[in-house]
Short mmCIF file of C-alpha atoms in Angstrom, two decimals:
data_model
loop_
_atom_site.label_atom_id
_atom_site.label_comp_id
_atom_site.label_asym_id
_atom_site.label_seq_id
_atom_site.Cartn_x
_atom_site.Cartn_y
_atom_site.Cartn_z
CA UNK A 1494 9.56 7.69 17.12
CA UNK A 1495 13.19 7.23 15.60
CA UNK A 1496 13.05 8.35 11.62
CA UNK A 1497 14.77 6.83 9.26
CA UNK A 1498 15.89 7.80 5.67
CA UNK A 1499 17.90 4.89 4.21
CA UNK A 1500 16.75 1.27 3.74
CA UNK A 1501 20.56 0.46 3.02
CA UNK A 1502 21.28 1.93 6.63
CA UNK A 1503 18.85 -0.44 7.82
CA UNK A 1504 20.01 -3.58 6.01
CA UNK A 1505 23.24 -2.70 6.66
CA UNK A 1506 22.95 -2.41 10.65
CA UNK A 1507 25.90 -3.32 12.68
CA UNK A 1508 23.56 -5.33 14.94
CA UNK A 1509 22.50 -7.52 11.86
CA UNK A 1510 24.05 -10.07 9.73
CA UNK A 1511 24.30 -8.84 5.88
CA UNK A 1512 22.52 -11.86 4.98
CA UNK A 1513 19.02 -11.88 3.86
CA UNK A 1514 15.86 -13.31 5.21
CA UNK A 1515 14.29 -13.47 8.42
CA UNK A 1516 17.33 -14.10 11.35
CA UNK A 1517 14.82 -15.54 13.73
CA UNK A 1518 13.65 -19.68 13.82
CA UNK A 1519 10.09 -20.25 12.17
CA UNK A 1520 7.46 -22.10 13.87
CA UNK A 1521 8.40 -25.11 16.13
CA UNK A 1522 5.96 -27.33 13.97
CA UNK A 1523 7.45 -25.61 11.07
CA UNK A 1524 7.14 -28.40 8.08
CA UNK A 1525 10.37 -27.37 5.81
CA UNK A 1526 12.44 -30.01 5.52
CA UNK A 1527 16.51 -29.71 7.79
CA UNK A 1528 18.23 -28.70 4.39
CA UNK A 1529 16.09 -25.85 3.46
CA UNK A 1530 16.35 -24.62 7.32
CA UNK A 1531 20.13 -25.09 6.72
CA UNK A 1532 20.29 -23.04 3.56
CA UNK A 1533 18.28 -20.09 4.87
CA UNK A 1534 19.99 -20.12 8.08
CA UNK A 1535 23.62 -18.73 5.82
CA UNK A 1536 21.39 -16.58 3.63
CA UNK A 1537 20.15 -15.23 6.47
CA UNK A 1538 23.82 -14.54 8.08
CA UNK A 1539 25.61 -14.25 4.85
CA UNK A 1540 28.24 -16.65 5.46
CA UNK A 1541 28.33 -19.33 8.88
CA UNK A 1542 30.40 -21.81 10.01
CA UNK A 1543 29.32 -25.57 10.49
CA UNK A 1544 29.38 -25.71 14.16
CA UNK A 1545 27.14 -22.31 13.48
CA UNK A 1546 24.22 -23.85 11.78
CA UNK A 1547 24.29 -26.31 14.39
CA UNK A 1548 24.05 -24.22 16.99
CA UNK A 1549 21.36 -22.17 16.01
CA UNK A 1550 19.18 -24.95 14.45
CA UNK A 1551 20.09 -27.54 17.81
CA UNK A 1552 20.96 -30.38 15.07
CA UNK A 1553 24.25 -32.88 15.25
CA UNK A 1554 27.45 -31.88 13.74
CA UNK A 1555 26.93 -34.88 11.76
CA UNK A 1556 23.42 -33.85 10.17
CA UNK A 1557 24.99 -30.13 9.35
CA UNK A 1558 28.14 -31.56 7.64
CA UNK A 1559 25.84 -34.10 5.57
CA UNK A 1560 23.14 -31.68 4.77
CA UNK A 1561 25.67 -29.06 3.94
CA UNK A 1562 27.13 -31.54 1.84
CA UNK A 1563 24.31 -32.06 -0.45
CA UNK A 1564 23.36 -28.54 -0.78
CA UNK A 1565 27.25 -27.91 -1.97
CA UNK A 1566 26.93 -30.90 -4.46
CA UNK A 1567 23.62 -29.27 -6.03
CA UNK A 1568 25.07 -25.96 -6.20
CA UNK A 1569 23.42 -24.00 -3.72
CA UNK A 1570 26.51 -23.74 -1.12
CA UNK A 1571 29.80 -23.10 -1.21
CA UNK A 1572 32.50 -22.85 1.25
CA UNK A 1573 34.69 -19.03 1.77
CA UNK A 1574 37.72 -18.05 3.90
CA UNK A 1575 35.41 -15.00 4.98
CA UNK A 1576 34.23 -16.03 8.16
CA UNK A 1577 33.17 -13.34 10.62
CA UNK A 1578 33.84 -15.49 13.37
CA UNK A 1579 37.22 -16.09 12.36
CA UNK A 1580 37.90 -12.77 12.83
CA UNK A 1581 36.12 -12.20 16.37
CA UNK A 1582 38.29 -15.89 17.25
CA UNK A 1583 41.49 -14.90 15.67
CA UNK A 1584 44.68 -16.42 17.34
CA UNK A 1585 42.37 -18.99 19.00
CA UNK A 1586 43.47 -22.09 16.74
CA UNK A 1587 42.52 -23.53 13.37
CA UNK A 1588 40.12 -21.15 11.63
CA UNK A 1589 36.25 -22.92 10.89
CA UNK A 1590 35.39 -23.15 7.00
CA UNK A 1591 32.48 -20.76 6.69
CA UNK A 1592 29.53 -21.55 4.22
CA UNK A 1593 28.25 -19.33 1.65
CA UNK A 1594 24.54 -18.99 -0.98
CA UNK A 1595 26.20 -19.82 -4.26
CA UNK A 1596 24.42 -16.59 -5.95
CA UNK A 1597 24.36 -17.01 -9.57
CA UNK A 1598 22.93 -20.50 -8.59
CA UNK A 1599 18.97 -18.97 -9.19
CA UNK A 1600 18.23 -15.24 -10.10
CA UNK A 1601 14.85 -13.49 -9.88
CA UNK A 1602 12.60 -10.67 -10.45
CA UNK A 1603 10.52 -8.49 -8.13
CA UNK A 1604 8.05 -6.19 -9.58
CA UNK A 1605 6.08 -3.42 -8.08
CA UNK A 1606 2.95 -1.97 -10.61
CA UNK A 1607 1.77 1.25 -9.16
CA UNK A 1608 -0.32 4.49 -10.85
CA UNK A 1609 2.20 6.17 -12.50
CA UNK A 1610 5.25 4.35 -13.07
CA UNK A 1611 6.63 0.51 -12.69
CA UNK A 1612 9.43 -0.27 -10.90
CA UNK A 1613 11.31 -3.47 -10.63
CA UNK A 1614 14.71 -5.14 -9.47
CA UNK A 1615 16.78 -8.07 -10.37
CA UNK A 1616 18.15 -10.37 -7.64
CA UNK A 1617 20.31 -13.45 -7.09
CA UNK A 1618 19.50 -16.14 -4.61
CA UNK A 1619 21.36 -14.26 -1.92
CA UNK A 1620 19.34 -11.48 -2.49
CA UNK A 1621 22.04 -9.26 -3.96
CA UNK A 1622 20.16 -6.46 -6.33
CA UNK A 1623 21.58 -6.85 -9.44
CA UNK A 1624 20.01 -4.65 -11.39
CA UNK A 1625 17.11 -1.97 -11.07
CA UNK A 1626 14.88 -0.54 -13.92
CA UNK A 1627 11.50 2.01 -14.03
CA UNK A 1628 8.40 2.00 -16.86
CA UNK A 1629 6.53 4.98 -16.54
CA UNK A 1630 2.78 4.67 -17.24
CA UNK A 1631 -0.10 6.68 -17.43
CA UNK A 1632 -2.44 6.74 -14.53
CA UNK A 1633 -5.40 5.47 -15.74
CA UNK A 1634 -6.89 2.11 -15.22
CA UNK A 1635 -5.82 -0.51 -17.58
CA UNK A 1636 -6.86 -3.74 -18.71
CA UNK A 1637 -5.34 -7.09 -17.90
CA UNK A 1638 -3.71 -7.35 -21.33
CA UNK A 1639 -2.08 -3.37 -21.12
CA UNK A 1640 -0.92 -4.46 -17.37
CA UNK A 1641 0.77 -7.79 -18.68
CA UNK A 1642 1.80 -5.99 -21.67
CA UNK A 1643 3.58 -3.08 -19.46
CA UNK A 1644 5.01 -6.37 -17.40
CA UNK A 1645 6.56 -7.64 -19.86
CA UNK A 1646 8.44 -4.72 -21.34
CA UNK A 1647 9.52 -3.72 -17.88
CA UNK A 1648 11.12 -7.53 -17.43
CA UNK A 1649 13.01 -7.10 -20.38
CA UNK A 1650 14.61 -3.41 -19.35
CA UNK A 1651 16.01 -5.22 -16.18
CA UNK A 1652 17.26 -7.67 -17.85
CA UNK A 1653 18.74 -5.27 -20.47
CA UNK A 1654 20.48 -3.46 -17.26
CA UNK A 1655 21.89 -6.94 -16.25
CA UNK A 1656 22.53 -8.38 -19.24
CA UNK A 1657 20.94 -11.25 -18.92
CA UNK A 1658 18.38 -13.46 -20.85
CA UNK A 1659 14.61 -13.95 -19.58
CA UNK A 1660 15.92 -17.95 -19.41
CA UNK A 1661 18.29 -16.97 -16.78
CA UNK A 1662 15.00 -16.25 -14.47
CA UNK A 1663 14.10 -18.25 -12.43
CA UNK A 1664 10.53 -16.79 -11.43
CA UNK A 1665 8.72 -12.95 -11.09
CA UNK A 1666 7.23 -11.62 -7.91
CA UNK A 1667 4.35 -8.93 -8.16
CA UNK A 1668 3.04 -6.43 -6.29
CA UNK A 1669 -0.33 -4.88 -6.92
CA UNK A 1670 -2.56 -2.42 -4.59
CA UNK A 1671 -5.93 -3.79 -3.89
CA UNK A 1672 -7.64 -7.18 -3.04
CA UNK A 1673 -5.32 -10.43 -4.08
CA UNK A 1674 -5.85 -14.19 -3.44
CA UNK A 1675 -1.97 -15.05 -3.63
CA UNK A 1676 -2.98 -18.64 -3.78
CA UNK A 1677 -5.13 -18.79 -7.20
CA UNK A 1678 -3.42 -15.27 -8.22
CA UNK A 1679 -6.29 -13.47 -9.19
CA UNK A 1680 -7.38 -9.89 -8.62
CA UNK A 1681 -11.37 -9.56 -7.25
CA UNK A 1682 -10.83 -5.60 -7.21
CA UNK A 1683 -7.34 -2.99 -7.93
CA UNK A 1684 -7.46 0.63 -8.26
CA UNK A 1685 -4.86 -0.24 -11.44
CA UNK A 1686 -6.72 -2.60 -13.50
CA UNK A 1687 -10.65 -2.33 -14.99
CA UNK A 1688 -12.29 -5.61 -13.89
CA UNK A 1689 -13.24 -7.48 -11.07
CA UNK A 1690 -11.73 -11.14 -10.44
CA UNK A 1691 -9.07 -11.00 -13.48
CA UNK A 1692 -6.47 -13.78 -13.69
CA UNK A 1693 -3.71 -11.80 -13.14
CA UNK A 1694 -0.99 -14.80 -12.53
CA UNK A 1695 -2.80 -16.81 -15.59
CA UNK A 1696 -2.14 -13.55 -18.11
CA UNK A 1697 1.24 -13.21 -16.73
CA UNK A 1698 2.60 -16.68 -16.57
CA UNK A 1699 1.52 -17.03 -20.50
CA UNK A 1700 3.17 -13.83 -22.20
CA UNK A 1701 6.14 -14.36 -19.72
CA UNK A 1702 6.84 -18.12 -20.00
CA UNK A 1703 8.12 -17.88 -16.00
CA UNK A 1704 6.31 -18.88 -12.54
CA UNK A 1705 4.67 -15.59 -12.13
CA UNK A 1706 3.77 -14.89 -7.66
CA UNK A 1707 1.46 -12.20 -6.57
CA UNK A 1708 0.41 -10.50 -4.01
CA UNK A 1709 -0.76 -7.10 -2.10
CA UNK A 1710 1.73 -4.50 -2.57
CA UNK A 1711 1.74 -3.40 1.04
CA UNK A 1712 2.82 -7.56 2.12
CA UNK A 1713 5.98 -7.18 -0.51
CA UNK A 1714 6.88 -3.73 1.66
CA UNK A 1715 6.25 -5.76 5.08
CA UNK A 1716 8.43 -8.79 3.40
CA UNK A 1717 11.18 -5.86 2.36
CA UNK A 1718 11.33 -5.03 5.92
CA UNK A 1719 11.21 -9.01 7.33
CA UNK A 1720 14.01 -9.96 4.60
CA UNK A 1721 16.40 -6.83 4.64
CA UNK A 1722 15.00 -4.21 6.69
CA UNK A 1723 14.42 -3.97 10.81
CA UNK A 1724 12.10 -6.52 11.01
CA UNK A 1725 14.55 -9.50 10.39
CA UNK A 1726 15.26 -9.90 13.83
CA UNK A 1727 11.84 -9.33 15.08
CA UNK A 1728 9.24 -11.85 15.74
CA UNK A 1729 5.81 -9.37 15.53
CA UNK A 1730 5.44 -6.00 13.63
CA UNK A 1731 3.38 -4.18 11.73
CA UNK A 1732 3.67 -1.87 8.60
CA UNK A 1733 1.63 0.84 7.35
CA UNK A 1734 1.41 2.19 4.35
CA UNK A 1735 -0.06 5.50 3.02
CA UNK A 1736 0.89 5.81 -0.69
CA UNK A 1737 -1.64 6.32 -3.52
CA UNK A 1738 -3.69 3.95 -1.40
CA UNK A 1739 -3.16 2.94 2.50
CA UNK A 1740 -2.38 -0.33 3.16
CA UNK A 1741 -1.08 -2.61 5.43
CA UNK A 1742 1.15 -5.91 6.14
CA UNK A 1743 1.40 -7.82 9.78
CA UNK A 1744 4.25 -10.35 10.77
CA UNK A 1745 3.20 -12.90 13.11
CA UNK A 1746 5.50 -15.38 14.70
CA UNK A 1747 8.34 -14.36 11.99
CA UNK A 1748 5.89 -15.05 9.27
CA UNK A 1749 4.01 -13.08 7.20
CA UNK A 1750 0.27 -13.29 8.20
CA UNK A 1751 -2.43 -13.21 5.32
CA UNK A 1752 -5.52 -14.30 6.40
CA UNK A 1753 -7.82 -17.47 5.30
CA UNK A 1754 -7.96 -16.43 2.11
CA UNK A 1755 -4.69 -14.46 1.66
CA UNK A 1756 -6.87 -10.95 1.82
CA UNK A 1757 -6.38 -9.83 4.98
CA UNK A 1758 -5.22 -6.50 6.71
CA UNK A 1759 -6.89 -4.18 4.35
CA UNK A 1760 -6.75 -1.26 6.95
CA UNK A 1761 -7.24 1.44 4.48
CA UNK A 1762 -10.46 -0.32 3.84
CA UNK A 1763 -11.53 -0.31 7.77
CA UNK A 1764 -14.16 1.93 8.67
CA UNK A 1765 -13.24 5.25 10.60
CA UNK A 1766 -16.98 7.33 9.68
CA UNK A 1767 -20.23 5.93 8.83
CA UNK A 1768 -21.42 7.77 5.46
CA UNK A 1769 -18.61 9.64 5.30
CA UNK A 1770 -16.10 10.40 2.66
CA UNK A 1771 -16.35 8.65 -0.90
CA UNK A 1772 -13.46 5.73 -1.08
CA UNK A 1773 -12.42 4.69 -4.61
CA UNK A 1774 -13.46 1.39 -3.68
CA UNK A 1775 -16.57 2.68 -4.48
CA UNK A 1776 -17.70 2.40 -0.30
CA UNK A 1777 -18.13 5.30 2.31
CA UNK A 1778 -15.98 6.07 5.47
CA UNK A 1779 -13.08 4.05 4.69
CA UNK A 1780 -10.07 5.32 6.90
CA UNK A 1781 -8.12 5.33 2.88
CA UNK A 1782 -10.47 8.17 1.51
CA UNK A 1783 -8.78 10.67 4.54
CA UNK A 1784 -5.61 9.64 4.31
CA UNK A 1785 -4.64 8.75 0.36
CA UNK A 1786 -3.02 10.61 -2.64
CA UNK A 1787 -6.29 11.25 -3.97
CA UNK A 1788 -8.70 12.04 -0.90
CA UNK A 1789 -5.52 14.78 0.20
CA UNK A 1790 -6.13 16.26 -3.14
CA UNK A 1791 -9.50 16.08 -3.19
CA UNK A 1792 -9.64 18.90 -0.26
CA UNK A 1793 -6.42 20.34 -1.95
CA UNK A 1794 -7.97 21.64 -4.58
CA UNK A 1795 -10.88 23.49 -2.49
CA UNK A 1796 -8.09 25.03 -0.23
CA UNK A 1797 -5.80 26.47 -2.91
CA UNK A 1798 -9.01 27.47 -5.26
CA UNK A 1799 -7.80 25.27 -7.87
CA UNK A 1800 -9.13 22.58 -10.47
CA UNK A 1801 -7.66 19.40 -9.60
CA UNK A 1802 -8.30 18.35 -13.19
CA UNK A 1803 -5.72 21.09 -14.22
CA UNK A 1804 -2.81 19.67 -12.07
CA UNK A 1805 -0.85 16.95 -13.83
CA UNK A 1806 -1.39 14.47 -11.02
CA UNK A 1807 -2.29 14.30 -7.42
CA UNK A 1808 1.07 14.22 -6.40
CA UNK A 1809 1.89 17.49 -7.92
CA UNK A 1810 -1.19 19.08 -6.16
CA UNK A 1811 -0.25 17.20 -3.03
CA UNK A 1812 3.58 18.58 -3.47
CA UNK A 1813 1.80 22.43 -3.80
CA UNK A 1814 -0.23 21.63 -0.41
CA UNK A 1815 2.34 20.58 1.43
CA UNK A 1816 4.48 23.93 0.22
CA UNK A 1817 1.92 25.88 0.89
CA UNK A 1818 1.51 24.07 4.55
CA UNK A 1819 5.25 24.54 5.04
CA UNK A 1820 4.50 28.25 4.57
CA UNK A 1821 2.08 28.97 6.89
CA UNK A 1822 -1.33 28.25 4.85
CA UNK A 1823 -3.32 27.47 7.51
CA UNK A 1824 -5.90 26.27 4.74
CA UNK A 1825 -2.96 24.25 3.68
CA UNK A 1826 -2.04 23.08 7.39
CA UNK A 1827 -5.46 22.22 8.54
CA UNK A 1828 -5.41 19.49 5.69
CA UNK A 1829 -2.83 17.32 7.04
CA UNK A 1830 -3.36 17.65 10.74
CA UNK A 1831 -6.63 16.13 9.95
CA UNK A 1832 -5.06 13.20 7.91
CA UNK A 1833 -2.91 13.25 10.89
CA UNK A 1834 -5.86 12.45 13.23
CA UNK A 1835 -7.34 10.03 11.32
CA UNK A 1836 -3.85 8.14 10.82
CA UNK A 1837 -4.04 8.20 14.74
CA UNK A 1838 -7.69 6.68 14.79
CA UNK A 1839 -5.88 4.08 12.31
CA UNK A 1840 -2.93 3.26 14.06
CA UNK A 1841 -4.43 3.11 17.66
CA UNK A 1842 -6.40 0.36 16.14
CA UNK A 1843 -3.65 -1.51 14.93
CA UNK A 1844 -1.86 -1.64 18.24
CA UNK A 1845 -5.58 -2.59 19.73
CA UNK A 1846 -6.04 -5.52 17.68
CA UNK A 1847 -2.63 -6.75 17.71
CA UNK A 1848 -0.22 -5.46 20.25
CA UNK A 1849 2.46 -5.26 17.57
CA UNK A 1850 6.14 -5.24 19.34
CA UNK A 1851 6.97 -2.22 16.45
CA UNK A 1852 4.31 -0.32 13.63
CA UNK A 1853 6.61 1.08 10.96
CA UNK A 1854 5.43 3.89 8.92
CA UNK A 1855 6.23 3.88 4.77
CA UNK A 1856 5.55 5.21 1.90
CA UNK A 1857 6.51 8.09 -0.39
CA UNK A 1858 3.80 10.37 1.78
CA UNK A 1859 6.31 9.95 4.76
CA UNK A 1860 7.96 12.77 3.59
CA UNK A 1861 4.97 15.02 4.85
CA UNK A 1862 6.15 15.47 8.52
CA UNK A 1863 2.86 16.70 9.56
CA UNK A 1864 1.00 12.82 9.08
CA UNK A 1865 4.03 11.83 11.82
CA UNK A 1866 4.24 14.74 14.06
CA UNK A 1867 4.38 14.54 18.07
CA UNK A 1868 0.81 15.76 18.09
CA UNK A 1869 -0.22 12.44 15.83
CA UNK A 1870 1.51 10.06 17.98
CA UNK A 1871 0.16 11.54 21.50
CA UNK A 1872 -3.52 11.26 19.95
CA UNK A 1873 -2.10 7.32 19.29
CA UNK A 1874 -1.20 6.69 22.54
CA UNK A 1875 -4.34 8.46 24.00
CA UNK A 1876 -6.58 6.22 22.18
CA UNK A 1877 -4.87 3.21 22.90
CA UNK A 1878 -5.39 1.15 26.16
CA UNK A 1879 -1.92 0.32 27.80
CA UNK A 1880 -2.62 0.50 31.25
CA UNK A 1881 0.79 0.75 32.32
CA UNK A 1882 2.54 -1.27 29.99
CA UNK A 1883 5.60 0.09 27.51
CA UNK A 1884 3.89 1.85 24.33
CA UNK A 1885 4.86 0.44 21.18
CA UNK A 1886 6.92 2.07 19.34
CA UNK A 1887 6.30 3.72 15.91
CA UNK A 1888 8.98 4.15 13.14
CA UNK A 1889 9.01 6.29 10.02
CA UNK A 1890 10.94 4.43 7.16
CA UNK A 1891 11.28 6.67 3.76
CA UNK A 1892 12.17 4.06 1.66
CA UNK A 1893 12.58 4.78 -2.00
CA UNK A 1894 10.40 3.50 -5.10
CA UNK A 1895 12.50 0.19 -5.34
CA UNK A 1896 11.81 -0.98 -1.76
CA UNK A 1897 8.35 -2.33 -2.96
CA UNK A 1898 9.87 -4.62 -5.91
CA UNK A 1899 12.44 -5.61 -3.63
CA UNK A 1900 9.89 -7.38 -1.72
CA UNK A 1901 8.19 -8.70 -4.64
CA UNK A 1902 11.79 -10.14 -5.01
CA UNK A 1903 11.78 -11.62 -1.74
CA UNK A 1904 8.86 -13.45 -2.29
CA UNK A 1905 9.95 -14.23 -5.21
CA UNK A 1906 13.14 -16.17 -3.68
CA UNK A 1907 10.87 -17.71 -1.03
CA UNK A 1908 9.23 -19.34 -3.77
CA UNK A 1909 12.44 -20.46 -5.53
CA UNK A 1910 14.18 -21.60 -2.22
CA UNK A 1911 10.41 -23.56 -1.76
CA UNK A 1912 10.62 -25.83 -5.11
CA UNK A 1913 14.65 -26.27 -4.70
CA UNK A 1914 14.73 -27.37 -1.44
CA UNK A 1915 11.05 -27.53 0.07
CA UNK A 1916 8.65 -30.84 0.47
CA UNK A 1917 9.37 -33.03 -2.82
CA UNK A 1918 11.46 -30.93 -4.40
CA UNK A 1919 14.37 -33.68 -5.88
#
């Protein structure tokens, strides 16, 4: 397992272009139109040369140099002297014209609502962050109009940052732990907001005036990783979250996979015991009341002979635990080698179900070494039926706060780059 701290290391890869966006081909019967293959192709690698695009998308030099064309009319390309391959070809004759996302051409917003604070970021179209801003809140459950309220105020910090005007926006991705429907943009259950079924999108789109997107937080970390992380150049991985929650995103065929009704992969809410522990989805055994914030805390509080109620959060007690484990509490110790085991239980699963080329690990709880420790990923590999074949492999990625709205952003921009240059956009 190969750990690693920095999500700018990992954008920023020699092996990948310092574009953004997946780097491999969708679906042959994939239904975007040539021009928006075109323009996501040079997001993707940052800048390319005509006879580039062609290549990779197996179209005429004719098509590229027409489509290209258009999209530099409309204001969506532009041409550059900085052409990697100009400098690999150097001395080999006439340098190619290399092609370029015209950034300031659309700008949006990616949000991430969580238990105690809000985080969000500001991007162009070539997914450059602009900006970055944080709302602390307190972590209770709130109702729709407190959540859109909250929204709202932390939409006009990052804009503050970036000095720009809401009008400059061109739409806001969310992300938001629990069930979503993406699609109608309502909420049937969240650990953050009182209510079943709530029109999330509806509340938004009216006290923010912009296209509002939403979906399950742990999908905007997997789309963090697809669009600037290691899974652009990767065709099938999982992620796997274990946060305040424990959640989980899947990448089929270079796409994000939802399910039929855009609900799908709620492993924290698998079962791992019949009857067992109390989940705060109100259900028993769910493999997320072992291995959460709260359900760490909960057994916290009996091991250190403390009242949870006394700590300021369960992070802080979780923070004392893991001290305490670091300093030989076996108490302390025994805690999170049995999270461990059940994160095993979890992850052998995955790889059963859906032979994943990669599973990457996230979330502010990667920090505790024990949930990721050679012991957990033997017990992986020992549940796991490979008969032979190569194990997959299983990365820790200790992101930071912003990662999450980054991906909000991301599928924020797919949306954007969808009514610009999708089916019947003008």
């Amino acid at each position: 397992m190969m750990p690693a701290d920095d999500a700018i290391a990992l954008a920023a890869s020699p092996t990948l272009p310092l574009g953004c966006g997946p780097l491999l081909p969708g679906p042959v019967q994939d239904p975007k139109p040539l021009r928006q293959k075109v323009f996501e192709h040079v997001r993707a690698t940052g800048t390319a040369a005509r006879a580039d695009v062609s290549r990779a998308l197996g179209i005429s030099a004719g098509s590229v140099t027409q489509l290209t064309s258009d999209l530099i009319e409309r204001g969506f390309l532009r041409e550059t002297d900085d052409n990697p391959r100009d400098r690999r070809d150097a001395g080999r004759g006439r340098p190619a014209v290399a092609l370029t996302v015209v950034p300031e051409s659309r700008r949006v917003i990616g949000i991430k609502l969580s238990d105690e604070r809000h985080t969000a970021v500001l991007a162009d179209f070539a997914g450059t962050i602009l900006a970055e801003a944080m709302l602390p809140t307190p972590a209770v459950r709130k109702t729709l109009d407190q959540i859109a309220e909250e929204t709202a105020a932390l939409v006009e910090r990052v804009l503050e940052q970036a000095g720009l005007h809401r009008d400059a926006i061109s739409a806001v991705g969310i992300g938001i732990s629990g069930l979503v429907e993406p699609i109608e943009g309502t909420i049937p259950w969240s650990p953050l907001i009182a209510g079943k079924d709530l029109p999330l999108r509806a509340a938004l789109n009216r006290r923010l005036g912009l296209p509002v997107l939403i979906d399950n937080d742990a999908n905007m970390l997997t789309l963090a990783e697809l669009w600037f992380g290691a899974g652009r150049a990767m065709s099938d991985f999982a992620v796997v979250t274990i946060e305040h929650g424990v959640g989980m995103g899947l990448v089929v065929g270079n796409r994000l996979y939802r399910g039929t009704r855009g609900m799908g992969m709620e492993l924290g809410h698998t079962k791992v015991h019949l009857d067992g522990a109390l989940c705060r989805c109100g259900q028993r055994g769910c493999l997320e009341a072992y291995l959460a914030d709260y359900a760490l805390a909960r057994e916290a509080a009996t091991a250190l002979g403390r009242n949870p109620r006394a700590m300021a959060s369960a992070q802080a007690m979780l923070e004392t635990l893991f001290a305490e484990a670091k300093g030989g509490n076996m108490a302390a110790r025994s805690i999170f080698r049995r999270a461990g085991r059940y994160l095993a239980v979890g992850l052998s699963n995955v790889i059963q179900l859906f032979d994943p080329e990669l599973i990457i690990l996230s979330g502010e709880r990667m920090r505790y070494d024990y949930l990721y420790a050679d012991e957990v990923m033997a017990e992986t590999l020992e549940l796991t039926l490979n008969h032979g074949r190569s194990p997959c492999r299983v990365e820790t990625h200790n992101w930071g706060d912003m990662v999450w709205a980054r991906g909000a952003a991301a599928l924020a921009l797919g949306y954007v780059t969808d009514t610009a240059l999708g089916q019947g956009a003008a």
